[in-house]
Coordinates of C-alpha atoms in Angstrom, one line a residue:
Chain A
M860 CA -67.9 8.0 -44.3
A861 CA -66.2 4.9 -43.8
N862 CA -62.5 4.3 -42.5
I863 CA -62.5 0.9 -41.3
D864 CA -59.6 -0.1 -38.8
R865 CA -57.8 -3.1 -38.4
D866 CA -59.9 -4.4 -35.2
Q867 CA -62.8 -3.6 -37.8
V868 CA -61.4 -5.9 -40.6
L869 CA -61.1 -8.8 -38.1
H870 CA -64.8 -8.1 -36.6
V871 CA -66.5 -8.6 -39.4
A872 CA -64.1 -11.2 -40.8
R873 CA -65.7 -13.1 -37.7
L874 CA -69.8 -12.4 -38.3
A875 CA -68.8 -13.2 -41.9
R876 CA -66.8 -17.0 -40.3
L877 CA -63.5 -15.9 -42.2
E878 CA -60.1 -16.9 -40.5
L879 CA -58.4 -14.7 -42.6
R880 CA -54.8 -14.8 -42.7
E881 CA -52.1 -12.0 -41.8
E882 CA -51.8 -10.6 -45.2
E883 CA -55.3 -10.8 -46.5
V884 CA -56.4 -8.5 -43.2
E885 CA -54.0 -5.8 -44.7
R886 CA -54.9 -6.3 -48.3
L887 CA -58.5 -6.5 -47.6
G888 CA -58.8 -3.6 -45.6
A889 CA -56.7 -1.3 -47.5
Q890 CA -59.1 -2.6 -50.5
L891 CA -62.6 -2.4 -48.5
N892 CA -62.1 1.3 -47.4
D893 CA -61.3 2.2 -51.2
I894 CA -64.4 0.3 -52.0
L895 CA -66.7 2.1 -49.1
A896 CA -65.4 5.2 -49.8
A897 CA -66.6 4.5 -53.9
V898 CA -70.1 2.9 -52.5
S899 CA -70.5 5.5 -49.8
K900 CA -71.7 8.0 -52.6
V901 CA -75.3 6.8 -52.1
S902 CA -75.9 8.8 -49.5
E903 CA -75.2 12.0 -51.4
L904 CA -79.0 12.2 -52.4
D905 CA -81.4 13.2 -49.7
L906 CA -83.9 9.9 -49.9
S907 CA -86.1 10.8 -47.1
D908 CA -89.2 10.4 -49.0
V909 CA -88.5 8.0 -51.5
P910 CA -89.6 4.0 -50.4
P911 CA -86.9 0.9 -50.3
T912 CA -87.3 -1.6 -53.3
S913 CA -85.6 -4.7 -51.8
H914 CA -87.5 -6.8 -55.0
P915 CA -88.1 -5.5 -58.8
L916 CA -91.8 -7.2 -59.2
D917 CA -95.1 -6.4 -57.9
V918 CA -95.6 -10.5 -56.7
V919 CA -96.3 -10.5 -53.1
N920 CA -97.8 -13.4 -51.4
V921 CA -97.2 -16.3 -53.6
W922 CA -99.0 -19.6 -52.4
A923 CA -98.8 -22.9 -52.8
E924 CA -101.1 -25.8 -52.1
D925 CA -99.9 -27.7 -48.6
E926 CA -99.4 -31.2 -50.9
P927 CA -97.2 -34.1 -50.1
R928 CA -94.3 -34.7 -52.6
P929 CA -91.5 -37.7 -52.7
C930 CA -87.9 -35.7 -50.6
L931 CA -84.1 -36.7 -51.7
P932 CA -83.6 -39.7 -50.6
V933 CA -81.2 -39.9 -47.9
E934 CA -78.5 -41.4 -49.5
E935 CA -78.2 -38.4 -52.0
A936 CA -79.2 -35.9 -49.6
L937 CA -75.7 -37.2 -47.7
A938 CA -74.0 -37.8 -51.0
N939 CA -72.0 -34.9 -51.1
A940 CA -70.6 -35.0 -47.5
P941 CA -67.4 -34.2 -46.6
E942 CA -68.0 -36.8 -43.3
R943 CA -70.5 -38.7 -42.2
E944 CA -71.5 -40.9 -39.8
G945 CA -74.7 -43.5 -40.6
N946 CA -77.4 -40.3 -41.7
Y947 CA -76.2 -37.9 -40.2
F948 CA -73.7 -35.0 -41.1
K949 CA -70.0 -35.1 -38.8
V950 CA -68.8 -32.3 -38.0
P951 CA -65.8 -31.3 -35.9
P952 CA -66.7 -31.5 -31.8
G953 CA -67.2 -28.3 -29.5
G954 CA -66.9 -24.7 -30.2
P955 CA -69.5 -21.9 -30.3
A956 CA -72.1 -22.9 -33.1
Chain B
M355 CA -69.1 -31.5 -92.6
I356 CA -70.1 -29.9 -89.9
D357 CA -68.9 -26.0 -89.8
T358 CA -69.5 -25.5 -86.2
L359 CA -68.6 -21.8 -86.3
R360 CA -71.3 -21.1 -88.3
L361 CA -74.1 -23.5 -87.3
T362 CA -77.3 -21.8 -85.5
A363 CA -79.5 -23.6 -83.8
E364 CA -82.4 -23.3 -85.9
E365 CA -80.7 -24.7 -88.5
A366 CA -78.9 -27.8 -86.5
A367 CA -83.0 -28.2 -85.5
R368 CA -83.7 -28.8 -89.7
L369 CA -80.6 -30.5 -90.0
L370 CA -81.7 -32.5 -87.0
R371 CA -85.5 -32.9 -88.3
E372 CA -84.7 -33.5 -91.9
K373 CA -82.4 -36.8 -91.1
E374 CA -79.2 -34.3 -92.6
V375 CA -77.6 -35.6 -90.0
S376 CA -78.0 -37.6 -87.2
G377 CA -78.0 -36.1 -83.2
A378 CA -74.5 -38.2 -83.0
E379 CA -72.8 -36.5 -85.8
L380 CA -73.9 -33.3 -84.4
Y381 CA -72.5 -33.8 -80.9
A382 CA -69.1 -35.3 -82.2
A383 CA -68.6 -31.9 -84.1
Y384 CA -68.7 -29.8 -81.3
R385 CA -66.8 -32.4 -79.1
A386 CA -64.2 -32.6 -82.1
A387 CA -64.4 -28.5 -81.8
I388 CA -63.7 -28.6 -78.2
D389 CA -61.0 -30.6 -78.7
E390 CA -59.3 -28.4 -81.3
R391 CA -59.6 -25.1 -79.5
D392 CA -60.5 -25.3 -76.2
P393 CA -57.1 -26.2 -75.3
E394 CA -56.1 -22.8 -76.2
L395 CA -59.3 -21.0 -74.9
H396 CA -60.6 -23.0 -71.6
A397 CA -64.0 -22.0 -72.6
Y398 CA -65.5 -25.4 -70.4
L399 CA -64.4 -26.4 -67.5
H400 CA -66.2 -30.1 -67.8
V401 CA -67.0 -31.8 -70.7
C402 CA -69.1 -34.7 -71.0
E403 CA -69.8 -37.7 -73.0
D404 CA -72.6 -38.1 -75.6
E405 CA -75.5 -39.9 -73.6
G406 CA -77.2 -40.5 -77.1
G407 CA -80.7 -38.3 -78.5
E408 CA -81.0 -36.3 -81.5
G409 CA -82.1 -33.2 -79.9
I410 CA -79.4 -29.6 -80.2
P411 CA -76.1 -29.6 -77.9
I412 CA -76.1 -26.8 -75.6
A413 CA -73.2 -25.4 -72.9
I414 CA -74.2 -24.3 -69.4
K415 CA -72.7 -21.8 -67.3
D416 CA -71.0 -23.8 -64.0
V417 CA -73.1 -22.2 -61.4
I418 CA -76.2 -24.2 -62.6
G419 CA -76.8 -27.2 -61.1
T420 CA -77.2 -30.7 -63.6
R421 CA -77.8 -33.6 -61.6
G422 CA -74.4 -35.9 -62.0
I423 CA -72.2 -33.5 -63.1
P424 CA -69.7 -31.4 -61.3
T425 CA -70.9 -28.1 -60.4
T426 CA -68.1 -25.8 -59.5
A427 CA -69.2 -22.3 -60.0
G428 CA -65.7 -21.8 -60.6
S429 CA -64.8 -21.9 -57.1
K430 CA -62.3 -24.5 -54.8
I431 CA -65.2 -24.4 -52.2
L432 CA -67.4 -26.1 -54.7
E433 CA -64.7 -28.6 -56.4
N434 CA -66.0 -32.3 -56.2
Y435 CA -69.6 -30.9 -55.5
V436 CA -71.5 -33.1 -58.2
P437 CA -75.8 -31.9 -57.4
V438 CA -78.6 -34.7 -57.1
Y439 CA -80.7 -32.6 -58.6
D440 CA -81.1 -30.6 -62.2
A441 CA -81.6 -27.0 -62.0
T442 CA -85.2 -26.3 -63.4
V443 CA -83.8 -24.4 -66.7
I444 CA -81.8 -27.6 -67.7
E445 CA -85.1 -29.7 -67.0
R446 CA -87.0 -27.5 -69.6
C447 CA -84.1 -28.0 -71.8
K448 CA -83.9 -31.7 -71.5
A449 CA -87.8 -31.4 -72.2
H450 CA -86.8 -29.9 -75.5
G451 CA -84.4 -32.7 -76.0
L452 CA -81.6 -30.9 -76.1
R453 CA -78.2 -32.7 -74.9
V454 CA -75.7 -30.5 -72.7
L455 CA -72.1 -30.3 -74.0
G456 CA -70.4 -29.5 -71.0
K457 CA -70.3 -26.8 -68.0
T458 CA -68.5 -23.1 -68.9
N459 CA -65.9 -21.2 -66.7
T460 CA -66.9 -18.0 -64.5
D461 CA -65.7 -15.6 -62.5
E462 CA -66.0 -17.3 -59.2
F463 CA -69.2 -17.2 -58.1
A464 CA -70.1 -15.2 -61.1
M465 CA -68.1 -12.3 -59.5
G466 CA -66.3 -10.7 -61.9
S467 CA -66.7 -9.0 -65.7
S468 CA -63.4 -11.2 -67.1
T469 CA -63.6 -15.0 -65.8
E470 CA -60.4 -14.5 -64.5
N471 CA -61.6 -14.8 -61.2
S472 CA -62.0 -18.0 -61.8
A473 CA -60.3 -20.4 -59.4
Y474 CA -59.6 -22.7 -62.6
G475 CA -57.8 -20.3 -64.9
P476 CA -58.9 -17.4 -66.9
T477 CA -60.8 -18.2 -70.1
K478 CA -59.3 -16.6 -73.6
N479 CA -61.0 -14.3 -76.0
P480 CA -61.3 -16.5 -79.3
W481 CA -61.3 -13.0 -81.5
D482 CA -57.7 -12.8 -79.2
P483 CA -56.2 -15.1 -77.0
T484 CA -54.3 -12.4 -74.9
R485 CA -57.8 -10.9 -73.9
V486 CA -60.5 -11.5 -71.8
P487 CA -63.8 -12.6 -72.9
G488 CA -65.8 -10.1 -70.3
G489 CA -67.4 -12.1 -67.2
S490 CA -68.8 -13.9 -65.1
G491 CA -70.1 -15.8 -68.0
G492 CA -66.5 -15.9 -70.6
G493 CA -66.7 -19.1 -70.4
S494 CA -70.4 -19.1 -72.2
A495 CA -69.7 -16.5 -74.3
A496 CA -66.3 -18.2 -75.7
A497 CA -67.8 -21.0 -75.9
V498 CA -70.6 -19.6 -79.1
S499 CA -68.2 -17.1 -80.6
A500 CA -65.5 -20.4 -80.8
G501 CA -67.9 -22.8 -82.3
L502 CA -67.2 -24.8 -79.0
A503 CA -71.4 -25.0 -78.7
P504 CA -74.6 -23.6 -80.9
W505 CA -76.1 -21.4 -78.0
A506 CA -75.5 -21.7 -74.3
L507 CA -76.7 -20.3 -70.7
G508 CA -75.8 -17.9 -68.3
S509 CA -76.9 -15.7 -65.4
D510 CA -76.6 -12.1 -65.3
T511 CA -76.2 -10.4 -62.0
G512 CA -75.4 -6.7 -63.2
G513 CA -74.2 -7.7 -66.5
S514 CA -72.7 -11.2 -66.6
I515 CA -74.1 -12.0 -69.7
K516 CA -74.7 -8.9 -71.4
Q517 CA -71.1 -7.8 -71.4
P518 CA -69.1 -11.2 -72.2
S519 CA -71.5 -10.9 -75.0
A520 CA -71.1 -7.7 -76.2
L521 CA -67.0 -8.7 -75.5
C522 CA -66.8 -11.8 -77.7
G523 CA -69.3 -10.5 -80.0
N524 CA -72.4 -12.6 -80.0
V525 CA -75.8 -12.1 -78.4
G526 CA -77.2 -12.6 -75.0
L527 CA -80.1 -11.3 -73.3
R528 CA -80.1 -11.0 -69.8
P529 CA -84.5 -11.6 -69.3
T530 CA -86.7 -10.1 -67.0
Y531 CA -86.2 -10.9 -63.2
G532 CA -88.6 -13.4 -63.1
T533 CA -89.2 -14.5 -65.8
V534 CA -86.9 -17.9 -65.6
S535 CA -86.2 -19.5 -62.4
R536 CA -83.5 -19.6 -60.3
Y537 CA -84.5 -22.8 -59.2
G538 CA -81.2 -25.1 -59.4
A539 CA -78.8 -22.1 -59.6
V540 CA -76.2 -21.4 -57.3
A541 CA -77.4 -17.8 -56.0
F542 CA -75.3 -15.1 -55.9
A543 CA -77.7 -11.7 -55.1
S544 CA -81.3 -13.7 -55.1
S545 CA -82.9 -9.8 -55.8
L546 CA -80.6 -9.6 -59.1
D547 CA -79.7 -12.9 -60.5
Q548 CA -81.3 -14.0 -63.6
I549 CA -80.3 -17.1 -65.9
G550 CA -80.4 -16.0 -69.9
P551 CA -79.4 -17.5 -73.0
V552 CA -76.1 -16.7 -75.2
A553 CA -76.8 -17.6 -78.7
R554 CA -75.3 -17.2 -81.9
N555 CA -77.8 -14.6 -83.4
V556 CA -81.3 -13.0 -82.1
R557 CA -83.7 -15.7 -83.7
D558 CA -82.0 -18.8 -81.6
C559 CA -81.7 -16.2 -78.4
A560 CA -85.4 -15.9 -78.5
Y561 CA -85.6 -19.3 -79.1
L562 CA -83.4 -20.0 -76.5
Y563 CA -85.7 -18.4 -74.2
S564 CA -88.7 -19.5 -75.0
I565 CA -87.6 -23.0 -73.5
I566 CA -86.2 -21.7 -70.6
A567 CA -89.1 -18.8 -69.8
G568 CA -91.8 -19.4 -67.2
R569 CA -93.7 -19.9 -63.9
D570 CA -91.8 -22.4 -61.8
P571 CA -93.7 -23.3 -58.9
A572 CA -90.2 -24.7 -57.1
D573 CA -89.2 -20.4 -57.3
S574 CA -91.7 -18.3 -56.1
T575 CA -90.3 -15.1 -57.6
T576 CA -91.6 -16.4 -60.9
V577 CA -94.2 -15.2 -63.2
E578 CA -95.8 -16.9 -66.3
L579 CA -95.1 -14.4 -69.3
P580 CA -97.8 -12.3 -70.6
E581 CA -97.3 -13.4 -73.8
P582 CA -95.4 -16.0 -76.3
V583 CA -91.8 -15.0 -77.0
A584 CA -92.4 -14.6 -81.2
L585 CA -89.2 -15.3 -83.0
P586 CA -88.3 -12.1 -85.0
E587 CA -88.8 -11.4 -88.2
G588 CA -89.3 -8.0 -89.2
E589 CA -86.3 -6.5 -90.9
D590 CA -87.9 -2.6 -90.0
M591 CA -88.5 -0.5 -87.2
K592 CA -91.7 1.4 -88.1
G593 CA -93.6 3.0 -85.6
L594 CA -90.6 1.7 -82.9
R595 CA -89.3 5.2 -80.5
V596 CA -85.8 4.3 -79.9
G597 CA -84.2 6.3 -76.9
V598 CA -80.8 7.0 -76.0
P599 CA -80.1 8.1 -72.8
R600 CA -77.2 10.8 -72.8
E601 CA -75.5 9.3 -69.8
F602 CA -75.0 6.0 -71.2
N603 CA -73.9 6.8 -74.2
E604 CA -71.7 9.9 -74.0
H605 CA -69.9 8.5 -70.6
E606 CA -66.4 9.3 -70.3
A607 CA -65.0 5.5 -69.6
I608 CA -66.7 4.9 -73.7
E609 CA -63.9 4.4 -75.8
P610 CA -64.2 6.4 -79.3
G611 CA -64.1 3.2 -81.3
V612 CA -67.2 2.0 -79.3
R613 CA -69.5 5.6 -79.5
D614 CA -68.8 5.4 -82.9
A615 CA -69.9 2.2 -84.0
V616 CA -73.2 2.4 -81.6
Q617 CA -73.9 6.0 -82.9
R618 CA -73.6 4.4 -86.8
A619 CA -76.5 1.8 -85.4
I620 CA -78.7 4.5 -83.9
E621 CA -78.6 6.2 -87.4
L622 CA -79.5 2.1 -88.6
C623 CA -82.3 2.7 -86.6
R624 CA -83.5 6.3 -88.1
E625 CA -83.1 4.5 -91.7
L626 CA -84.8 1.8 -90.4
G627 CA -88.3 3.7 -89.7
A628 CA -87.7 4.0 -86.2
E629 CA -88.1 7.5 -84.0
V630 CA -85.0 8.7 -82.1
G631 CA -84.8 10.9 -79.5
D632 CA -83.0 11.7 -76.8
C633 CA -83.2 11.6 -73.3
S634 CA -81.4 11.7 -70.0
L635 CA -81.2 9.3 -66.6
P636 CA -79.6 11.5 -64.5
S637 CA -78.9 9.3 -61.1
S638 CA -78.6 5.6 -63.5
V639 CA -75.2 5.6 -64.2
E640 CA -74.2 8.1 -61.8
Y641 CA -75.4 6.2 -59.1
G642 CA -76.3 2.3 -60.4
L643 CA -72.6 1.0 -59.9
P644 CA -72.5 1.9 -55.9
C645 CA -76.0 0.8 -55.4
Y646 CA -75.0 -2.9 -56.9
Y647 CA -71.9 -2.6 -55.1
L648 CA -73.5 -2.6 -51.6
I649 CA -76.6 -4.5 -52.6
A650 CA -75.5 -7.6 -54.4
P651 CA -71.9 -8.1 -52.0
A652 CA -74.9 -7.9 -49.1
E653 CA -77.3 -10.7 -50.6
A654 CA -73.9 -12.7 -51.5
S655 CA -72.7 -12.4 -48.0
S656 CA -75.4 -13.9 -46.9
N657 CA -76.0 -16.6 -49.8
L658 CA -72.5 -17.7 -49.6
A659 CA -73.1 -18.3 -45.2
R660 CA -74.5 -21.9 -46.4
Y661 CA -70.6 -22.9 -47.9
D662 CA -69.0 -23.6 -44.1
G663 CA -67.9 -27.2 -44.7
V664 CA -70.8 -29.0 -43.4
R665 CA -73.1 -30.7 -46.1
Y666 CA -71.2 -30.5 -49.4
G667 CA -68.3 -28.7 -51.1
Y668 CA -64.6 -28.4 -49.6
R669 CA -63.4 -28.5 -46.0
S670 CA -60.6 -27.8 -44.2
A671 CA -58.8 -30.6 -42.4
N672 CA -57.1 -27.9 -39.4
G673 CA -59.8 -27.3 -37.9
R674 CA -59.6 -28.5 -34.4
D675 CA -63.4 -27.4 -33.6
R676 CA -66.5 -26.4 -35.7
L677 CA -65.8 -22.7 -35.5
E678 CA -62.4 -23.5 -36.6
M679 CA -63.5 -25.7 -39.3
Y680 CA -65.9 -23.2 -40.1
E681 CA -63.5 -20.7 -40.7
R682 CA -60.4 -21.9 -42.4
T683 CA -62.7 -23.7 -44.9
R684 CA -64.2 -20.8 -45.5
D685 CA -60.7 -18.7 -45.8
E686 CA -59.1 -22.0 -48.3
G687 CA -62.2 -22.7 -50.5
F688 CA -63.0 -19.3 -51.1
G689 CA -60.8 -16.9 -53.3
E690 CA -60.3 -13.3 -53.5
E691 CA -63.2 -11.5 -55.0
P692 CA -65.6 -13.7 -53.1
K693 CA -64.3 -12.8 -49.5
R694 CA -63.9 -9.1 -50.8
R695 CA -67.5 -9.0 -51.6
I696 CA -68.9 -10.7 -48.2
M697 CA -66.4 -8.5 -46.2
I698 CA -68.4 -5.5 -47.8
G699 CA -71.9 -7.3 -47.5
T700 CA -71.3 -8.3 -44.2
Y701 CA -69.9 -5.0 -42.9
A702 CA -73.0 -3.6 -44.9
L703 CA -75.2 -5.1 -43.2
S704 CA -73.8 -5.0 -39.7
A705 CA -75.7 -3.4 -36.8
G706 CA -75.0 0.5 -36.7
Y707 CA -74.3 0.3 -40.7
Y708 CA -77.1 -0.8 -42.1
D709 CA -79.5 2.7 -42.2
A710 CA -76.4 4.3 -44.1
Y711 CA -75.8 1.0 -46.4
Y712 CA -78.0 -1.3 -47.5
G713 CA -81.2 1.0 -46.8
Q714 CA -79.8 4.0 -48.1
A715 CA -78.7 1.3 -51.5
Q716 CA -82.6 0.2 -51.7
K717 CA -84.2 3.4 -52.3
V718 CA -81.0 4.2 -55.1
R719 CA -82.2 1.5 -56.3
T720 CA -86.5 3.2 -56.3
V721 CA -85.1 6.1 -57.8
L722 CA -83.5 3.6 -60.9
A723 CA -86.1 2.2 -61.2
R724 CA -88.7 5.2 -61.5
E725 CA -86.2 6.8 -64.1
H726 CA -86.5 4.3 -66.5
A727 CA -90.1 4.1 -65.8
Q728 CA -90.6 7.2 -67.1
A729 CA -87.8 7.0 -69.5
F730 CA -90.4 4.1 -71.2
E731 CA -93.2 6.7 -71.4
R732 CA -91.5 8.4 -74.3
F733 CA -89.9 5.5 -75.7
D734 CA -89.8 2.0 -76.2
V735 CA -86.8 0.5 -76.0
L736 CA -83.4 2.4 -74.6
I737 CA -80.0 2.4 -77.1
S738 CA -76.7 2.3 -75.7
P739 CA -72.8 0.4 -75.5
T740 CA -73.2 -2.6 -73.6
S741 CA -69.4 -2.4 -72.5
P742 CA -67.7 0.9 -72.2
S743 CA -64.3 -0.8 -73.8
V744 CA -63.6 -3.6 -76.2
A745 CA -62.5 -6.9 -74.6
F746 CA -59.4 -5.9 -72.2
E747 CA -55.9 -7.4 -72.3
L748 CA -55.4 -10.5 -69.5
G749 CA -54.8 -9.5 -66.2
S750 CA -55.1 -5.3 -67.0
R751 CA -57.6 -4.7 -64.5
S752 CA -57.0 -7.7 -62.4
Q753 CA -55.1 -5.8 -59.7
N754 CA -57.4 -2.8 -59.8
P755 CA -60.9 -4.4 -58.2
L756 CA -62.4 -0.9 -58.9
A757 CA -61.2 -0.3 -62.3
M758 CA -62.8 -3.6 -62.7
Y759 CA -66.2 -2.9 -61.8
L760 CA -66.1 0.3 -63.9
S761 CA -66.5 -2.6 -67.0
D762 CA -70.1 -2.8 -65.7
L763 CA -70.7 0.4 -65.3
L764 CA -73.7 0.7 -68.5
T765 CA -75.5 -2.9 -68.0
I766 CA -75.8 -2.6 -64.7
P767 CA -78.8 0.2 -64.1
S768 CA -81.3 -1.6 -66.0
C769 CA -80.5 -4.5 -63.8
M770 CA -81.0 -2.7 -60.2
A771 CA -84.8 -2.4 -62.0
G772 CA -84.9 -5.8 -63.1
L773 CA -85.4 -4.7 -66.5
P774 CA -84.7 -7.2 -69.6
G775 CA -81.6 -6.4 -72.3
L776 CA -80.8 -7.4 -75.3
N777 CA -76.9 -6.7 -76.3
I778 CA -76.1 -7.4 -80.2
P779 CA -73.0 -7.3 -81.7
C780 CA -72.7 -3.7 -83.7
G781 CA -68.9 -3.6 -85.5
L782 CA -65.5 -4.0 -84.7
S783 CA -63.1 -1.1 -82.9
E784 CA -59.4 -2.3 -82.9
G785 CA -61.0 -5.7 -84.3
L786 CA -62.9 -6.4 -81.3
P787 CA -66.3 -6.9 -81.3
V788 CA -68.1 -3.8 -80.4
G789 CA -71.5 -5.0 -78.0
L790 CA -74.7 -2.7 -78.3
Q791 CA -77.2 -2.6 -75.2
L792 CA -81.3 -2.9 -75.9
I793 CA -82.9 -1.9 -72.5
G794 CA -86.9 -2.3 -72.7
P795 CA -89.1 -2.3 -69.8
Q796 CA -90.8 -5.3 -67.3
F797 CA -92.0 -8.5 -69.9
S798 CA -90.4 -6.7 -73.5
E799 CA -88.6 -9.2 -74.6
N800 CA -90.2 -9.7 -78.1
V801 CA -90.0 -6.0 -78.8
L802 CA -86.6 -6.6 -77.8
F803 CA -86.4 -9.2 -80.3
R804 CA -87.8 -7.2 -82.8
V805 CA -85.1 -4.7 -82.5
G806 CA -82.6 -6.7 -82.1
Y807 CA -83.0 -8.6 -85.3
A808 CA -84.4 -5.5 -87.4
L809 CA -80.5 -4.3 -86.6
E810 CA -78.3 -7.6 -86.4
T811 CA -79.8 -7.7 -90.2
A812 CA -79.1 -4.3 -91.0
I813 CA -75.3 -4.2 -89.7
G814 CA -74.4 -8.1 -91.1
F815 CA -72.1 -8.2 -88.8
D816 CA -69.8 -11.9 -89.2
A817 CA -69.8 -13.5 -85.3
V818 CA -67.3 -15.9 -86.3
P819 CA -62.9 -14.4 -85.2
T820 CA -61.6 -12.9 -87.9
R821 CA -58.4 -15.0 -86.5
L822 CA -60.8 -18.5 -87.1
R823 CA -62.1 -17.6 -90.4

């Protein structure tokens, strides 16, 4: 089922916001094909009547009271910022979001 | 003189209570052990200063956020990250007076089975420093086995507590999903991640679990325990039904020495009064690994989207615009394994492939849960090796991702079903510890502790690494 070519590796890397270096494109591409071939084993099973599991416990709709509480002070929220300006996180300009 | 290689947390608590040692003396004893042995082992990424107090020291895996103490998740992308709040489990430990000794090494973002994926270099196995301690929580397991902490917290997604405990010869619990808060922990695969205890024996493990478990309003996936944690005391297994799943005990990847040690423990269960029977979980071992390596990377690719160089963590200086900054930050900040998993996960979730990969894997997950539930109609607990092999040599699997993934062959299936699992050491093979895995239904931790304690007492394993005795 799986056979990812170079263009697909670059496409997936772009979706994941990873700028891969040339040697990574080659190495990762080969490894991805091996790994996908191994995990494609799941398609051997006919599971058309089996519901999916997204969560291991039977927990639904956990509600909480809407009570105001103190939030993180601005200085702490910005404490780990790579770059800030005033009370904002600063990023390079331009480019798509 | 405090012998940190043999002191249990329970005994440490007694010494403190009866004022035979002070909190400062106890803390200093572990700091001295760290100074002596950690340069060789590299179990710690960060060692703390004593901030006073009379509680028992504890080591914390570096994927758990600690206020004011660096938390790197073993990644360069979080190299200078210092959390401004404590994870809920840390708050609970502090409320019990526990004192953080330091942060322990881990595979980057807990992705790995050997700690060799840490951006800060591997941890060595205290039994043989040419071998891996397992992973991802190799730092916590090695620290406990080498007497560098009486106990520790780890985290387990597909085996990261149980497998290192097996390879280092100590006791580790992966709790039932939802019993321990994940608030403040670095997320890897949220439907699988659980924080849990690593200790030198089963009673300490149960005690630490009792401290961290319980519902947390800050993590809406948590639930209240149906019954309080009971510290095990009984040394028999009367009235218990122990299942031996064939596929977990006869797989070709299991080393003969591992199989023999676990077989002896299964015999012991009979001698201790348990009813022992064979069973089959036909899909769990065969499909567990492929199922996990779709679901975990898919969730990881989503969770790791937050590392973008904007709010915290590493930022590349080489981005001319915002998109370039994101892409270069992530390329320069993430190591090989997270990149690999982000790529697999992004692909498995991408348009056109979702149903065939992620959707199908979620259905396999249902099959695994049903198979286990069926087995638990006949048995209270299932027994098998934890790891197919004893600790392997550093470097022997690091060039082959698929070979490394096989390390978790036997721990993964029950994780997919949200079940608790306990590792206890059951003997040596080639001079290295063999771990035995006990799996129970959801919320059966007390049964696992009871079985683990009875076996531990009967086996009489000496948890101090031979070369350190």
